[in-house]
Coordinates of C-alpha atoms in Angstrom, one line a residue:
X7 CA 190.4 -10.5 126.0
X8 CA 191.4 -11.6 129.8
X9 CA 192.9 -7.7 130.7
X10 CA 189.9 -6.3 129.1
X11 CA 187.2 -7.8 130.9
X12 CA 189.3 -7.3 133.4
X13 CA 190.0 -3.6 132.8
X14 CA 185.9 -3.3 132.4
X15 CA 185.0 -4.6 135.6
X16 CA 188.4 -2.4 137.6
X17 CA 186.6 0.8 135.7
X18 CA 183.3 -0.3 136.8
X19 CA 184.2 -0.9 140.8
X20 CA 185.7 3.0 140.6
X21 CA 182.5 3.7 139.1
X22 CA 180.7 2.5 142.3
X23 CA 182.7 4.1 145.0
X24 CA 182.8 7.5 143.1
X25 CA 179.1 7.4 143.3
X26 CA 179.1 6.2 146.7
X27 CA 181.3 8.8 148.2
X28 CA 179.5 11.7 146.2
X29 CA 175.7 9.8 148.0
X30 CA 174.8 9.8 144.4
X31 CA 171.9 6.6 143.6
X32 CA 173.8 3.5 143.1
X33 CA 170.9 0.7 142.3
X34 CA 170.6 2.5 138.5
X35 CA 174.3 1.8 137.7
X36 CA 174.3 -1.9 139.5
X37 CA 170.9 -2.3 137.4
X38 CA 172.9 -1.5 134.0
X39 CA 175.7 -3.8 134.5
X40 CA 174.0 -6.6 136.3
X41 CA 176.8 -9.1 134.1
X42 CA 179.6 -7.3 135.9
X43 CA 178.3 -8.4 139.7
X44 CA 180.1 -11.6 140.1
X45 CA 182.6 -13.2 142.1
X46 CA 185.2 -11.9 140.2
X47 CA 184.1 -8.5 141.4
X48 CA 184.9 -9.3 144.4
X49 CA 188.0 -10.5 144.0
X50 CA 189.0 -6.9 142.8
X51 CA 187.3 -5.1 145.6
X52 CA 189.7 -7.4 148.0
X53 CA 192.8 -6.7 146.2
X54 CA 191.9 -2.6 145.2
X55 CA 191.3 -2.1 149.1
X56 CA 194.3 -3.3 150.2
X57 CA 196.7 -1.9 147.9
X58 CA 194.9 1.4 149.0
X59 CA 195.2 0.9 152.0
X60 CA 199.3 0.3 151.9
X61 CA 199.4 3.1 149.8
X62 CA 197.5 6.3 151.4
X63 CA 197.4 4.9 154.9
X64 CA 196.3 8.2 156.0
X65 CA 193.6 8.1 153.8
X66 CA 192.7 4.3 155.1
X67 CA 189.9 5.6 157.2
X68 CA 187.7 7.6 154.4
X69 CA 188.3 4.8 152.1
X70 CA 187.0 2.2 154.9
X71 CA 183.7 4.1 155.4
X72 CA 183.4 4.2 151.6
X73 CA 183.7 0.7 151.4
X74 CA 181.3 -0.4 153.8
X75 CA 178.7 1.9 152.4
X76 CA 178.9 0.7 149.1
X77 CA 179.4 -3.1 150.8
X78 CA 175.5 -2.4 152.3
X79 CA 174.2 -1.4 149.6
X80 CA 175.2 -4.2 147.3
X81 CA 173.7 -6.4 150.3
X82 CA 170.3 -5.1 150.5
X83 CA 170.3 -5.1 146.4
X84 CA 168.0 -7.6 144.8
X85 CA 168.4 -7.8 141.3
X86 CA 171.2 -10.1 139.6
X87 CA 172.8 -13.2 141.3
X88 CA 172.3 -12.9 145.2
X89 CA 175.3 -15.3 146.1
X90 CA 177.3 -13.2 144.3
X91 CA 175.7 -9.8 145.9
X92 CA 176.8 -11.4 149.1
X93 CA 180.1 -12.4 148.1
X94 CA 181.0 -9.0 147.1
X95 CA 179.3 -7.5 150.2
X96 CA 181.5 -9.7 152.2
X97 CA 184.6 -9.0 150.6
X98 CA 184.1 -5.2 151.7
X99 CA 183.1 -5.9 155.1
X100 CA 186.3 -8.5 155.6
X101 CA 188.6 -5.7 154.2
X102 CA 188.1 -3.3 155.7
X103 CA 188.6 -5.0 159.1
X104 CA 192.4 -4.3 158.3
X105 CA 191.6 -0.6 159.6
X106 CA 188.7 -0.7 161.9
X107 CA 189.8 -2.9 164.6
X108 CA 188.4 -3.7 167.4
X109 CA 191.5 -1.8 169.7
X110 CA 191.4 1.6 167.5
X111 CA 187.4 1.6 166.1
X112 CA 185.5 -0.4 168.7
X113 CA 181.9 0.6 167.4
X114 CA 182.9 0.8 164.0
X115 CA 184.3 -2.7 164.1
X116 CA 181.1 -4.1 166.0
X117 CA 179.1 -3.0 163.4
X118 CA 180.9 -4.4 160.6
X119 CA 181.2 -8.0 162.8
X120 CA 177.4 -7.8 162.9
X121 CA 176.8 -6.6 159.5
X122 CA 179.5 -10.2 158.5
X123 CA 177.1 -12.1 160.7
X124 CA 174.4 -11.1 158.8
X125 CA 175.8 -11.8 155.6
X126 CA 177.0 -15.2 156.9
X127 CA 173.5 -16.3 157.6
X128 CA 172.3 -15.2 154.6
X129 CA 174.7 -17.0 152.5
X130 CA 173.7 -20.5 154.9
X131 CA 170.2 -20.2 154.1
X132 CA 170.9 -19.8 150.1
X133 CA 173.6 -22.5 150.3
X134 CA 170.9 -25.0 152.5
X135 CA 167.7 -23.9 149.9
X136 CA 170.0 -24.9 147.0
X137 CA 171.5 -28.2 148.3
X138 CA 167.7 -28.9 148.7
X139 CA 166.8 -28.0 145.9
X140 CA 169.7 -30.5 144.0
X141 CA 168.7 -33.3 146.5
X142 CA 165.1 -32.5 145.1
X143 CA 166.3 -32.6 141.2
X144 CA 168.1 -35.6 142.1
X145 CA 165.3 -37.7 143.6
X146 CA 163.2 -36.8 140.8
X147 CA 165.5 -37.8 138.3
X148 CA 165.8 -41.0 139.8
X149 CA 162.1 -41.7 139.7
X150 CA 162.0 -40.9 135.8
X151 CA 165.2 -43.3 135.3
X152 CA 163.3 -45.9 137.1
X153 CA 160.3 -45.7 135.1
X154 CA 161.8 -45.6 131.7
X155 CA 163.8 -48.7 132.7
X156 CA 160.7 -50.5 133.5
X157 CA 158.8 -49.0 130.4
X158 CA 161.5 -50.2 128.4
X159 CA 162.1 -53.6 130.1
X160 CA 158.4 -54.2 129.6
X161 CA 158.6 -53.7 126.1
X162 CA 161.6 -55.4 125.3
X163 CA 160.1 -58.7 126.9
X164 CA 156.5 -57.9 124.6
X165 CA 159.5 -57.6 121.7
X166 CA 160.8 -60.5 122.4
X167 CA 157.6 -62.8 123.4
X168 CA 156.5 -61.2 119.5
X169 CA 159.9 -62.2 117.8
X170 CA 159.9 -65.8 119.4
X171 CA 156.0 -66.0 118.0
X172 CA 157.2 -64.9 114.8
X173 CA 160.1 -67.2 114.2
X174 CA 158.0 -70.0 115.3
X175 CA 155.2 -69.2 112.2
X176 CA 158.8 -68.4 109.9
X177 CA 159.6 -71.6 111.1
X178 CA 156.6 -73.5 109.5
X179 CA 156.6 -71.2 106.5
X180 CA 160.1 -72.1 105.6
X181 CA 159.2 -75.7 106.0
X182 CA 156.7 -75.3 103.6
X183 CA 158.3 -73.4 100.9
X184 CA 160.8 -76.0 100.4
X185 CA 159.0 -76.9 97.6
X186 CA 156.9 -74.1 96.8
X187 CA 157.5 -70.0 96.0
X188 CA 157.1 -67.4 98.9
X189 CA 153.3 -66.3 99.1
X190 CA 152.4 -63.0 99.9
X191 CA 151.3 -63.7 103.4
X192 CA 154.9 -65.0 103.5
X193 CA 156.7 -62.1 102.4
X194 CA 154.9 -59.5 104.3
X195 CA 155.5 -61.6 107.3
X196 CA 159.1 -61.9 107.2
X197 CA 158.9 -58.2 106.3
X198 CA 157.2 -57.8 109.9
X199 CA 159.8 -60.1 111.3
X200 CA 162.6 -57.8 110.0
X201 CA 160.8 -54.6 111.6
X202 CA 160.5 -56.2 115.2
X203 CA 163.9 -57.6 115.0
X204 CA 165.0 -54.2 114.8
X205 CA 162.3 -52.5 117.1
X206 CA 163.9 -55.6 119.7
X207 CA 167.6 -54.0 118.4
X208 CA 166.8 -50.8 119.6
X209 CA 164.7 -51.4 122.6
X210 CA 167.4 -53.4 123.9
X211 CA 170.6 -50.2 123.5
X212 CA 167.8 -48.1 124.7
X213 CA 167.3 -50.2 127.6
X214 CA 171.0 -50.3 128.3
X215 CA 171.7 -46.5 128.5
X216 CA 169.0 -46.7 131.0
X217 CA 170.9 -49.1 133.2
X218 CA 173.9 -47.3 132.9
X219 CA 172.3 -44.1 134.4
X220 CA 170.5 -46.1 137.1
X221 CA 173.9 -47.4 138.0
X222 CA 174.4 -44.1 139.2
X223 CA 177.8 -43.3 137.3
X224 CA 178.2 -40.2 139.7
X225 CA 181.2 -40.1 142.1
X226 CA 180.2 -41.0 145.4
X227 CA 183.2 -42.4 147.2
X228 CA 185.8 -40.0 149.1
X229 CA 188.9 -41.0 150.8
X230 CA 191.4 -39.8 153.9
X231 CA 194.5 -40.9 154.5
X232 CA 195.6 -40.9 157.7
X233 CA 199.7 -40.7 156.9
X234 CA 200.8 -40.6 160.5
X235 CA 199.0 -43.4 161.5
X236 CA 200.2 -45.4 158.0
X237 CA 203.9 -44.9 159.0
X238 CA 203.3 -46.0 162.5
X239 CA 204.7 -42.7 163.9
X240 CA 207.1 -39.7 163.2
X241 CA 210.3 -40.8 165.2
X242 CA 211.1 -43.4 162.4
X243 CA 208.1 -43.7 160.1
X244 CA 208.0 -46.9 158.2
X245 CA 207.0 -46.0 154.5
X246 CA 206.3 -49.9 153.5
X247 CA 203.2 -49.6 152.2
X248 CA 201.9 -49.2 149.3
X249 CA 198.8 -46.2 148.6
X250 CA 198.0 -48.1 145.2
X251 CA 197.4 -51.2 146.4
X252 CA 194.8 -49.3 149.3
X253 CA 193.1 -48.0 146.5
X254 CA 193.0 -50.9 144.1
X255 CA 191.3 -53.0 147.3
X256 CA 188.9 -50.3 148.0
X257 CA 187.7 -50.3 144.2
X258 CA 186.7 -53.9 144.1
X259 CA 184.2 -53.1 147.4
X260 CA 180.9 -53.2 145.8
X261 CA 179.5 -50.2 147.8
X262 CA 182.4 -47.8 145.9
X263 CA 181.3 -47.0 142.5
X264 CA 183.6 -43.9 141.6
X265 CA 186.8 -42.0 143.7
X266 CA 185.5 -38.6 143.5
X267 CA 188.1 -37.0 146.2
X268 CA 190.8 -37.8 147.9
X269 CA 193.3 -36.3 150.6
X270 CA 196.0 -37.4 152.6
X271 CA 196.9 -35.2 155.6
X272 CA 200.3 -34.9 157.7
X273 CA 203.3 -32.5 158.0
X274 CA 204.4 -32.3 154.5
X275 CA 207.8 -30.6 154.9
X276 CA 209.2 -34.1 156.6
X277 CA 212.2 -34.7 153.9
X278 CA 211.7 -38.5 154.9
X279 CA 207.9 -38.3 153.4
X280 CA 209.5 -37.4 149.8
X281 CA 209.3 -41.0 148.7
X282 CA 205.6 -40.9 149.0
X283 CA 205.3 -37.9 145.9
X284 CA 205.7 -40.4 143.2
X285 CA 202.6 -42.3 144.2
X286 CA 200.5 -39.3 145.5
X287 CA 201.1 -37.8 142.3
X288 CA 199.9 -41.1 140.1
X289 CA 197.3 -41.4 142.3
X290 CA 195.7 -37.6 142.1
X291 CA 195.8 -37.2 145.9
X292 CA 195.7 -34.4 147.4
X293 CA 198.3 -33.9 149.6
X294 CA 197.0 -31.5 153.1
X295 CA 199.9 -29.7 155.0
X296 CA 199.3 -30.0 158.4
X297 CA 201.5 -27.4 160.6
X298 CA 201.8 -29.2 163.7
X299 CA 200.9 -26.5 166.3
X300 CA 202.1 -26.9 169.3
X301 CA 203.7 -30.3 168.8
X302 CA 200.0 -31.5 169.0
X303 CA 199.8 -35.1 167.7
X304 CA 196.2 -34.8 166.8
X305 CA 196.3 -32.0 164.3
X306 CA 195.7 -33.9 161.0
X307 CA 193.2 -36.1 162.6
X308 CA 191.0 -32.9 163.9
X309 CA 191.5 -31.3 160.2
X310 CA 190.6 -34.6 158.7
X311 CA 187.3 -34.7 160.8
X312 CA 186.8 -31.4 159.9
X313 CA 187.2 -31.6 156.2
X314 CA 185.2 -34.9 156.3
X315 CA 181.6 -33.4 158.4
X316 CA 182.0 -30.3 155.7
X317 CA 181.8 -32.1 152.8
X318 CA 179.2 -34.7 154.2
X319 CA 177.1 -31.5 154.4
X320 CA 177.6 -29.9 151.3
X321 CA 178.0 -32.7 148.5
X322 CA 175.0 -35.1 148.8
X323 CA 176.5 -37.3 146.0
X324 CA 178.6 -38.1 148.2
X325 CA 177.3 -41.5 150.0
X326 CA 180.8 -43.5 150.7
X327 CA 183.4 -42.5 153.5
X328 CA 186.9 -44.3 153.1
X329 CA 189.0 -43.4 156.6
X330 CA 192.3 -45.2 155.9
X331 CA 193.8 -44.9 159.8
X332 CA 193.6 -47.2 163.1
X333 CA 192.8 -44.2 165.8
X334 CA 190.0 -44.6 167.9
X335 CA 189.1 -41.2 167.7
X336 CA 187.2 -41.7 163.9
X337 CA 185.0 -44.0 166.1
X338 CA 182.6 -41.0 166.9
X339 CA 183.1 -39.8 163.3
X340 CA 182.0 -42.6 161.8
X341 CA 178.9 -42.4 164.0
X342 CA 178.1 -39.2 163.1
X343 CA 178.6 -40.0 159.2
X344 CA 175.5 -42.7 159.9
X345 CA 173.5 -39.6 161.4
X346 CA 174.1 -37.8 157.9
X347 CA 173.2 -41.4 155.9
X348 CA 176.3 -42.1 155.1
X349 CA 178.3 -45.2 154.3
X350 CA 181.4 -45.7 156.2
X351 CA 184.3 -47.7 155.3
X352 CA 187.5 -48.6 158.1
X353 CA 191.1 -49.1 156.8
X354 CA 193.7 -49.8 159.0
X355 CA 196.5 -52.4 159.7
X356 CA 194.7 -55.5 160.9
X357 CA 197.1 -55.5 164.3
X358 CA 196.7 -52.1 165.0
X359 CA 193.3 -50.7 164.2
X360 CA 190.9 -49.6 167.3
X361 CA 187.8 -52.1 168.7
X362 CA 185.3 -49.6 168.7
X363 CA 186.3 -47.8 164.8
X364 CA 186.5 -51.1 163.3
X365 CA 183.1 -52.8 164.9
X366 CA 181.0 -48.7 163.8
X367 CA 182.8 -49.1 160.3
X368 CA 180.0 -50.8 157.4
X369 CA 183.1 -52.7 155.7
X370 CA 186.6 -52.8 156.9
X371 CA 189.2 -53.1 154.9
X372 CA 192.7 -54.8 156.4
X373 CA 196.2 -53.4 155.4
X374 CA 198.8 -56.3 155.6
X375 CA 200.6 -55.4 158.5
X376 CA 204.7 -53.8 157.3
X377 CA 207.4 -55.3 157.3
X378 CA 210.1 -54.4 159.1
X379 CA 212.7 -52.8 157.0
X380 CA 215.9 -55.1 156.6
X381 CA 219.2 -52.7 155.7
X382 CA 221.6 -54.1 153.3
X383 CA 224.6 -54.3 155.0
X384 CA 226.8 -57.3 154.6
X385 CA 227.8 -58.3 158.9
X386 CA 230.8 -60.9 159.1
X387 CA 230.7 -61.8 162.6
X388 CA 227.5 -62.0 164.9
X389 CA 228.7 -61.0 168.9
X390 CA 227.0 -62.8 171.4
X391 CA 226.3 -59.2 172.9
X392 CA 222.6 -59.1 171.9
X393 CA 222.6 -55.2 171.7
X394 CA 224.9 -55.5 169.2
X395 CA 222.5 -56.4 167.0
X396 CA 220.4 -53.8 167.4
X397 CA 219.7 -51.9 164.5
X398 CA 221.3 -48.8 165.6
X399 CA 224.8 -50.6 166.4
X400 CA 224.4 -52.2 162.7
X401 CA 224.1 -48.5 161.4
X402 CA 226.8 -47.1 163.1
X403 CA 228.8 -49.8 162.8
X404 CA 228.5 -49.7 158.8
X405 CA 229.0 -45.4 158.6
X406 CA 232.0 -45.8 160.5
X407 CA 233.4 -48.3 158.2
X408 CA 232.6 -46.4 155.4
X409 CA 234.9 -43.3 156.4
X410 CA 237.4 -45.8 154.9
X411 CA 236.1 -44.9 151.7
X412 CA 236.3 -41.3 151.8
X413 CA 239.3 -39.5 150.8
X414 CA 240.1 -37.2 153.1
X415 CA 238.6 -39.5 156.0
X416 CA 240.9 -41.8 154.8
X417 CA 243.5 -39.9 155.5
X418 CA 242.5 -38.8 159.1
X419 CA 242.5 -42.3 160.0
X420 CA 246.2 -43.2 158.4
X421 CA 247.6 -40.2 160.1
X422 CA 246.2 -38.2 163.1
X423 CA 242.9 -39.7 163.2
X424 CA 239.4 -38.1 163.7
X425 CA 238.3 -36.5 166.5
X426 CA 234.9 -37.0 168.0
X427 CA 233.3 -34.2 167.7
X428 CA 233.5 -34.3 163.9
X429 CA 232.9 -38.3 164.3
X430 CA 229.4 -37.7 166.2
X431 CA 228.7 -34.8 163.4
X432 CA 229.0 -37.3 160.9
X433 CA 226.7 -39.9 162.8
X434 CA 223.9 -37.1 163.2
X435 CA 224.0 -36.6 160.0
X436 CA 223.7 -40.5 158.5
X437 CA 221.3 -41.8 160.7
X438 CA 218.0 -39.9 161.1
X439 CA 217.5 -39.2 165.2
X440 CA 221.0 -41.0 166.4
X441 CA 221.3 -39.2 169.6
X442 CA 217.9 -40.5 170.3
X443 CA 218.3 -43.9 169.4
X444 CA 221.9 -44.2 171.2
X445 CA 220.5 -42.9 174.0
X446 CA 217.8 -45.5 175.0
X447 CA 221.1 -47.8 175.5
X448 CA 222.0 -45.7 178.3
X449 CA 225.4 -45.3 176.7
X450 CA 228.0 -42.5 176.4
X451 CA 229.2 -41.7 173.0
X452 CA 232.5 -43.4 173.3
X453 CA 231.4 -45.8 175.1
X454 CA 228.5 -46.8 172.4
X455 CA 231.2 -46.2 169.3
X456 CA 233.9 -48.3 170.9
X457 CA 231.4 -51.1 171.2
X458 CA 230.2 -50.7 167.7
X459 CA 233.7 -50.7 166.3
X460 CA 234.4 -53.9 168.3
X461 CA 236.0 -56.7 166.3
X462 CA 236.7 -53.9 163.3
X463 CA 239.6 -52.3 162.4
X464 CA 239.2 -48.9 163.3
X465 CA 240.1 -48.4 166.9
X466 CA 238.9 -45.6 169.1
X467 CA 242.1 -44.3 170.8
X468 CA 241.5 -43.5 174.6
X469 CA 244.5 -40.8 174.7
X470 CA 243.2 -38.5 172.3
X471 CA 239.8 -39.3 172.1
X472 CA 240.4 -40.2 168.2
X473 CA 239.3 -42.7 165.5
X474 CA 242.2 -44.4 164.3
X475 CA 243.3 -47.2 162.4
X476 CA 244.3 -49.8 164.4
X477 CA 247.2 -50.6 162.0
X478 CA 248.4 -47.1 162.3
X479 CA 247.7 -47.5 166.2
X480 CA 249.8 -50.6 166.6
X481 CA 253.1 -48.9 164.4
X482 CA 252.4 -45.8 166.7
X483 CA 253.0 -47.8 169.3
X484 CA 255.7 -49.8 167.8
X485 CA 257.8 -46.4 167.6
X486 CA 256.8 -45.8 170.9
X487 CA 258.6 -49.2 172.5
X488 CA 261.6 -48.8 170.2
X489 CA 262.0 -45.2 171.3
X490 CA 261.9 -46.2 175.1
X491 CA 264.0 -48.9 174.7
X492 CA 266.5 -47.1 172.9
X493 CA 266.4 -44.3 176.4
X494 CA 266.4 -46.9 178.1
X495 CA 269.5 -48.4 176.2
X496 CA 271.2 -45.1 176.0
X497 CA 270.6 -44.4 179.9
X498 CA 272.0 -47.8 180.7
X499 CA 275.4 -46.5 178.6
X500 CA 275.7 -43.5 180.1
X501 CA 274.8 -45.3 183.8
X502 CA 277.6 -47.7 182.9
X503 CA 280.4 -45.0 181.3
X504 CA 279.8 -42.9 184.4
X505 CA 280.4 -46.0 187.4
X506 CA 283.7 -47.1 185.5
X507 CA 285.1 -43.9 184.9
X508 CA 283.9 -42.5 188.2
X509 CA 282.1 -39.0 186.5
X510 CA 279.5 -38.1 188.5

């Protein structure tokens, strides 16, 4: 059923340029298949013009001034949906740009800019008259929850004041008939009882189905994360927090009644961000690449303000603004969100969160500041050297005692050893930014390694520029002596043979 609508609406676009190129009336056949103008339509026209365009590129002109025909006539066309009129119109204009530009067609390309400009406008003032008219609807509806809650609240007291009246004369009665039948008065008094008891019944779910809606059960709470700012940088971004626990704080605020959107915004594609999918996933976040153009540092906080103002605009059931980040640059946000009536709540590390954003905020919301992450490596002397204690020296200091453990390492140090080059390879590759890190010690490379690997037994041998074992070093050298000394021994003979047999 999919392909066929699909089929009918492809046969009906063909239908439209063929009458178009051929100036044949168009309004009858849009008239007769008002069901087919839709967004969908548009869609097609997109997709039909381009693959027309790749294939019969000589063509490409014709098919342009087709298109934006047919694109002005839908436009001025007042029948059927006009959003959708405009949408399709739009789509022709916008595709066909691809072949007038502004280089080749100058004036055919500032006519279609102006005929977009038009549309744009157009499609603000329906967009503005219907989000009035919803913020109308909405008001109204309010005002008729409102008064059946206090029709209803008024009755259910009148129940009630009836019922306690009642039980009060049942009371008596029952008294009364201890030792006498039930009279008729009786009877049909209980029977009344009975009736208000369940009038009360039903007055009362009545009443709370109207307290549920006043509650406004709509989602009006959205939320941003700020990811940058939550791991405190990109150089070495601290993930030891905890998204869930940000969320399950923000709930229990009384002004957030339901999470109807949230995003978090930063440069996806960072391998060390993969921890975070789990809980992103869990938590239905949206997660919004940020390409970070130019090496700016403020492009997920300008696309965050962006997204933010937009949807303050568009989706008036939206009252609540969550901005989980510390930069002082959401002050002026935040200000403008109050413009717009809008709640605004700050989340940020306590430590680290700007004056001016936390005072504009309504509620703030502290994050426990992160701990700083301990690594698990077992250190069996402490050197009075305070640098050695860096983290970086730790690091180093573990990877190159792990090249023990691998085979073929193994045997590099046993034997010839490793060079360097390989060594600092490996380094680069086991510790995230190590040239970086190294360098803010002011050290050379063999200078930092040989003071990581002191007290260890791998030795850094100075002749060859090779990690070694120092086991292996000392026999090396062992061989060395016992070599020399034999020369030496054997030079002494010889010395000795030649003065007492007097060969020269």
């Amino acid at each position: 059923m999919p392909n066929e609508v699909a089929n009918q609406e492809q046969t009906f676009l063909l239908e439209l340029l063929k009458a178009t190129y051929q100036n044949q009336e168009v309004y009858p056949i849009l008239q007769q298949n008002l069901n087919k103008l839709n967004d969908n339509l548009a869609l097609i026209l997109r997709k039909w013009v381009s693959d027309r365009f790749a294939k019969e590129p000589a063509n490409a002109v014709n098919i342009a001034n087709v298109i934006v025909k047919l694109s002005t006539t839908i436009q001025g066309f007042t029948q059927g949906n006009p959003v959708s009129n405009l949408e399709i119109a739009i789509a022709g204009y916008e595709a066909v740009r691809q072949v007038f530009t502004r280089e080749a067609f100058p004036k055919e390309w500032d006519i279609i800019q102006q005929a977009l400009v038009i549309a744009y406008q157009q499609r603000q003032q329906i967009l503005s008259r219907t989000i009035g008219e919803l913020r109308e609807q909405t008001i109204q509806t309010q005002a008729q929850i409102n008064t059946l809650t206090n029709q209803f609240q008024q009755e259910l007291q009148q129940a009630k004041l009836q019922v306690n009246d009642l039980k009060a004369v049942i009371t008596q009665f029952k008294q009364q008939a201890v030792s006498s039948e039930l009279t008729p008065e009786m009877s049909s008094l209980i029977a009344e009882f009975r009736e208000l008891k369940q009038c009360q019944n039903r007055l009362e779910q009545l009443a709370t189905k109207a307290n549920v809606s006043a509650k406004a059960e709509q989602f009006n709470t959205a939320i941003f994360y700020d990811i940058e700012n939550l791991t405190m940088g990109r150089s070495n971004p601290n993930l030891n927090f905890s998204l869930k626990q940000i969320q399950t704080n923000l709930e229990k605020i009384s002004l957030v009644n339901k999470v109807a959107i949230q995003c978090a915004y930063t440069d996806w594609s960072d391998s060390r961000l993969r921890l975070l999918k789990n809980e992103i996933q869990e938590l239905g976040i949206e997660s919004i690449q940020i390409f970070d153009y130019s090496h700016k540092r403020n492009a997920a906080d300008m696309q965050l303000a962006i997204d933010v103002m937009e949807l303050a605009q568009s989706r008036s059931t939206l009252q609540v603004f969550v901005i989980v980040s510390g930069d002082g640059a959401f002050a002026s946000l935040a200000k403008k969100l109050h413009e717009y009536g809008k709640t605004v709540i700050g989340c940020a590390y306590e430590g680290n969160v700007n004056r001016v954003l936390k005072s504009v905020c309504d509620h703030f919301l502290p994050i426990p500041a992160p701990q700083a992450k301990i690594e698990d490596i077992q250190i069996t002397e402490v050197n009075n050297d305070s640098n050695l204690n860096n983290d970086i020296y730790v690091i180093t200091k573990k990877v190159l005692q792990e090249l023990k453990h691998n085979n073929e390492q193994a045997s590099q140090l046993r034997q010839g050893g490793i060079p360097m080059s390989q060594v600092h390879q490996i380094l680069r590759n086991k510790i995230p930014d190590f040239d970086q890190k190294r360098e803010q010690h002011n050290n050379k490379l063999t200078s930092f390694v040989k003071k990581a690997l002191e007290g260890k037994d791998i030795s850094l041998c100075i002749d060859n520029n090779k990690l070694i074992l120092k086991e292996t070093l000392n026999t090396s050298l062992d061989n060395s002596l016992n070599k020399s000394q034999k020369a030496i021994t054997h030079s002494n003979g010889n010395l000795k043979e030649t003065v007492v047999t007097g060969k020269s």
